[in-house]
Amino acid sequence: SVGQVFRIEATTNLATGPWITLTTLTNYTGSREFIDWSATNFSHRFYRVIAFDTTPVYPNLVSYFSSYGDWVGQGLSYMTTDPTEFTVTGTAATIKVSAFGFDAYFDAPDADNLSVGHYPDAVRWPFNGSAPGLDVAGNGRGCNTLCGEFTILELHTDLSGQVDRLWAIFVQYCECNLAPLSGEIRYNSQLILP
């Protein structure tokens, strides 16, 4: 159901394991499908999905999942719920999130302000012009070009126009054809999906 949290695990040996966690994700759409981009190295792979009884609510979260073949994240996963381990800066026009040595940028099309909603067909910030802008890079790696999308689930600014609450999810594909880097960011979030 929408808002439920799942852990997806995989193994190449159903009898003996070991079971490896591919990702933990929140179901925002009610879909029963997922894509395992890391399966290209295996001829057979078995999966199990573990649903948590309750949805953990983190007001602060940065979670990045780099699929096998993603240049930027090198196939690694990162997660923190400690707000001292990341920063969120910027206005509703352009938001910057720094964590784990990566900087993530979310930018509105045509120099407008971002708002709650889905932003498909995102291209590399700051060269996005009339398209939504997205760029996650760092630790010496970035995309020359990228394709992606992001969704802003919550966005609030303080009296000076600085972002003080955020919930965003994203996926980017370096060069528009490499494996995805996806993630979720929550900053002082007060929103709970029903």
CSV table of C-alpha atoms in Angstrom, one decimal:
chain,number,residue,atom,x,y,z
A,1,SER,CA,0.0,0.0,0.0
A,2,VAL,CA,1.1,3.6,-0.4
A,3,GLY,CA,3.4,4.7,2.3
A,4,GLN,CA,4.5,1.2,3.4
A,5,VAL,CA,8.2,0.5,3.7
A,6,PHE,CA,9.8,-2.6,2.3
A,7,ARG,CA,13.2,-4.2,2.3
A,8,ILE,CA,14.1,-6.0,-0.9
A,9,GLU,CA,16.7,-8.8,-0.6
A,10,ALA,CA,18.3,-11.1,-3.2
A,11,THR,CA,20.3,-14.2,-3.3
A,12,THR,CA,21.8,-16.5,-6.0
A,13,ASN,CA,21.3,-19.6,-3.9
A,14,LEU,CA,17.9,-20.1,-2.5
A,15,ALA,CA,18.9,-22.9,-0.2
A,16,THR,CA,21.9,-21.4,1.5
A,17,GLY,CA,21.9,-17.7,0.8
A,18,PRO,CA,23.4,-15.4,1.8
A,19,TRP,CA,20.6,-12.8,1.4
A,20,ILE,CA,21.8,-9.4,0.4
A,21,THR,CA,19.7,-6.2,0.9
A,22,LEU,CA,19.3,-4.5,-2.4
A,23,THR,CA,17.4,-1.5,-1.1
A,24,THR,CA,14.9,-0.3,1.5
A,25,LEU,CA,12.1,1.7,-0.1
A,26,THR,CA,8.9,3.4,0.6
A,27,ASN,CA,6.0,2.6,-1.8
A,28,TYR,CA,4.7,6.0,-2.9
A,29,THR,CA,2.6,4.8,-5.8
A,30,GLY,CA,1.0,1.5,-4.7
A,31,SER,CA,3.0,-0.3,-7.5
A,32,ARG,CA,3.9,-4.0,-6.9
A,33,GLU,CA,6.9,-3.9,-9.3
A,34,PHE,CA,10.5,-2.9,-8.9
A,35,ILE,CA,13.6,-3.1,-11.2
A,36,ASP,CA,16.8,-4.7,-10.0
A,37,TRP,CA,19.5,-2.9,-12.1
A,38,SER,CA,22.2,-4.9,-10.3
A,39,ALA,CA,21.1,-8.3,-11.6
A,40,THR,CA,23.1,-8.1,-14.8
A,41,ASN,CA,26.0,-10.1,-13.2
A,42,PHE,CA,23.8,-13.1,-12.4
A,43,SER,CA,22.1,-15.7,-14.5
A,44,HIS,CA,19.6,-16.6,-11.7
A,45,ARG,CA,18.6,-14.5,-8.8
A,46,PHE,CA,15.9,-15.1,-6.2
A,47,TYR,CA,14.1,-12.3,-4.3
A,48,ARG,CA,12.2,-11.8,-1.1
A,49,VAL,CA,10.3,-8.7,0.0
A,50,ILE,CA,10.0,-8.0,3.7
A,51,ALA,CA,7.3,-5.5,4.7
A,52,PHE,CA,7.7,-3.6,7.9
A,53,ASP,CA,4.6,-3.7,10.2
A,54,THR,CA,4.8,0.1,10.7
A,55,THR,CA,6.3,2.8,8.5
A,56,PRO,CA,9.2,4.4,10.3
A,57,VAL,CA,8.9,8.2,10.0
A,58,TYR,CA,12.1,10.0,9.8
A,59,PRO,CA,11.9,13.8,9.9
A,60,ASN,CA,15.5,13.8,8.7
A,61,LEU,CA,16.9,11.3,6.2
A,62,VAL,CA,19.3,11.2,3.3
A,63,SER,CA,19.3,7.9,1.5
A,64,TYR,CA,21.1,7.2,-1.8
A,65,PHE,CA,21.0,3.8,-3.7
A,66,SER,CA,23.5,3.4,-6.5
A,67,SER,CA,22.8,0.5,-8.8
A,68,TYR,CA,25.5,-1.6,-10.3
A,69,GLY,CA,26.9,0.3,-13.2
A,70,ASP,CA,26.1,3.8,-11.9
A,71,TRP,CA,29.3,5.9,-12.3
A,72,VAL,CA,28.6,8.5,-9.5
A,73,GLY,CA,27.7,6.2,-6.6
A,74,GLN,CA,29.8,3.2,-7.8
A,75,GLY,CA,27.1,0.7,-6.8
A,76,LEU,CA,27.2,1.7,-3.1
A,77,SER,CA,24.3,2.7,-0.8
A,78,TYR,CA,24.4,5.5,1.8
A,79,MET,CA,21.9,6.4,4.5
A,80,THR,CA,21.7,8.7,7.5
A,81,THR,CA,18.9,10.0,9.8
A,82,ASP,CA,21.3,12.2,11.7
A,83,PRO,CA,20.8,15.9,10.6
A,84,THR,CA,24.3,16.8,11.7
A,85,GLU,CA,25.6,14.6,8.8
A,86,PHE,CA,24.0,16.6,6.0
A,87,THR,CA,23.1,20.1,5.0
A,88,VAL,CA,20.2,21.6,3.0
A,89,THR,CA,20.6,25.1,1.6
A,90,GLY,CA,19.0,27.3,-1.0
A,91,THR,CA,15.7,28.7,-1.9
A,92,ALA,CA,12.6,27.3,-3.6
A,93,ALA,CA,14.3,28.0,-6.9
A,94,THR,CA,17.4,25.9,-6.4
A,95,ILE,CA,18.0,23.5,-3.5
A,96,LYS,CA,21.3,22.0,-2.6
A,97,VAL,CA,21.8,18.9,-0.3
A,98,SER,CA,25.3,17.9,0.8
A,99,ALA,CA,25.9,14.5,2.3
A,100,PHE,CA,28.5,11.6,2.1
A,101,GLY,CA,30.8,13.8,-0.1
A,102,PHE,CA,28.0,14.3,-2.7
A,103,ASP,CA,26.1,17.5,-3.6
A,104,ALA,CA,22.6,17.1,-4.9
A,105,TYR,CA,20.9,20.0,-6.8
A,106,PHE,CA,17.2,20.3,-7.5
A,107,ASP,CA,16.2,23.3,-9.8
A,108,ALA,CA,13.0,24.6,-11.1
A,109,PRO,CA,12.4,25.1,-14.9
A,110,ASP,CA,12.7,28.6,-16.3
A,111,ALA,CA,14.1,30.1,-13.0
A,112,ASP,CA,10.7,29.5,-11.4
A,113,ASN,CA,10.3,28.2,-7.8
A,114,LEU,CA,9.9,24.5,-7.1
A,115,SER,CA,6.7,23.4,-5.5
A,116,VAL,CA,5.1,20.1,-4.4
A,117,GLY,CA,4.8,17.9,-7.5
A,118,HIS,CA,6.5,15.6,-10.0
A,119,TYR,CA,9.3,16.9,-12.3
A,120,PRO,CA,9.9,14.5,-15.2
A,121,ASP,CA,12.4,14.9,-17.9
A,122,ALA,CA,15.0,16.5,-15.7
A,123,VAL,CA,18.4,17.3,-17.2
A,124,ARG,CA,21.7,18.3,-15.7
A,125,TRP,CA,21.7,21.4,-13.5
A,126,PRO,CA,22.8,24.2,-14.1
A,127,PHE,CA,22.3,23.7,-17.9
A,128,ASN,CA,18.6,22.9,-17.6
A,129,GLY,CA,17.0,26.1,-18.9
A,130,SER,CA,13.3,25.4,-19.4
A,131,ALA,CA,13.6,21.8,-18.1
A,132,PRO,CA,13.8,20.8,-14.4
A,133,GLY,CA,17.4,20.6,-13.2
A,134,LEU,CA,18.9,17.7,-11.3
A,135,ASP,CA,22.5,16.9,-10.5
A,136,VAL,CA,24.0,14.5,-7.9
A,137,ALA,CA,27.8,14.4,-8.0
A,138,GLY,CA,30.8,14.2,-5.7
A,139,ASN,CA,33.7,12.2,-4.5
A,140,GLY,CA,35.4,13.1,-7.8
A,141,ARG,CA,32.6,11.8,-10.0
A,142,GLY,CA,29.8,13.4,-12.0
A,143,CYS,CA,27.8,13.1,-15.1
A,144,ASN,CA,28.6,14.9,-18.4
A,145,THR,CA,24.9,14.8,-19.2
A,146,LEU,CA,22.0,13.1,-17.4
A,147,CYS,CA,18.4,12.3,-17.6
A,148,GLY,CA,16.2,11.9,-14.6
A,149,GLU,CA,13.2,12.9,-12.6
A,150,PHE,CA,12.3,14.0,-9.1
A,151,THR,CA,9.3,14.5,-6.9
A,152,ILE,CA,8.9,17.2,-4.3
A,153,LEU,CA,6.5,15.8,-1.6
A,154,GLU,CA,7.0,18.6,0.9
A,155,LEU,CA,8.6,22.1,0.6
A,156,HIS,CA,8.6,25.0,2.9
A,157,THR,CA,10.7,28.1,3.3
A,158,ASP,CA,11.4,30.4,6.2
A,159,LEU,CA,10.7,34.2,6.2
A,160,SER,CA,14.0,34.9,4.5
A,161,GLY,CA,13.1,32.4,1.7
A,162,GLN,CA,15.6,29.7,2.7
A,163,VAL,CA,14.3,26.1,2.6
A,164,ASP,CA,13.5,24.9,6.1
A,165,ARG,CA,11.5,21.7,5.3
A,166,LEU,CA,11.9,19.3,2.4
A,167,TRP,CA,10.9,15.8,1.3
A,168,ALA,CA,12.1,14.8,-2.2
A,169,ILE,CA,12.8,11.6,-4.1
A,170,PHE,CA,14.8,11.3,-7.3
A,171,VAL,CA,16.4,9.1,-9.9
A,172,GLN,CA,19.2,10.1,-12.3
A,173,TYR,CA,20.9,8.3,-15.1
A,174,CYS,CA,24.4,9.4,-16.1
A,175,GLU,CA,24.7,10.0,-19.9
A,176,CYS,CA,21.0,9.0,-20.0
A,177,ASN,CA,21.9,5.3,-20.5
A,178,LEU,CA,23.9,4.2,-17.4
A,179,ALA,CA,22.4,2.5,-14.4
A,180,PRO,CA,20.4,4.7,-12.0
A,181,LEU,CA,21.3,6.5,-8.8
A,182,SER,CA,18.1,7.0,-6.8
A,183,GLY,CA,17.5,8.6,-3.4
A,184,GLU,CA,15.3,10.2,-0.8
A,185,ILE,CA,15.8,13.3,1.2
A,186,ARG,CA,13.9,14.5,4.2
A,187,TYR,CA,14.8,17.6,6.1
A,188,ASN,CA,12.7,18.7,9.1
A,189,SER,CA,9.8,16.9,7.4
A,190,GLN,CA,6.4,17.1,9.1
A,191,LEU,CA,4.6,15.2,6.3
A,192,ILE,CA,3.3,11.7,6.8
A,193,LEU,CA,1.7,10.0,3.8
A,194,PRO,CA,-1.6,8.3,4.7
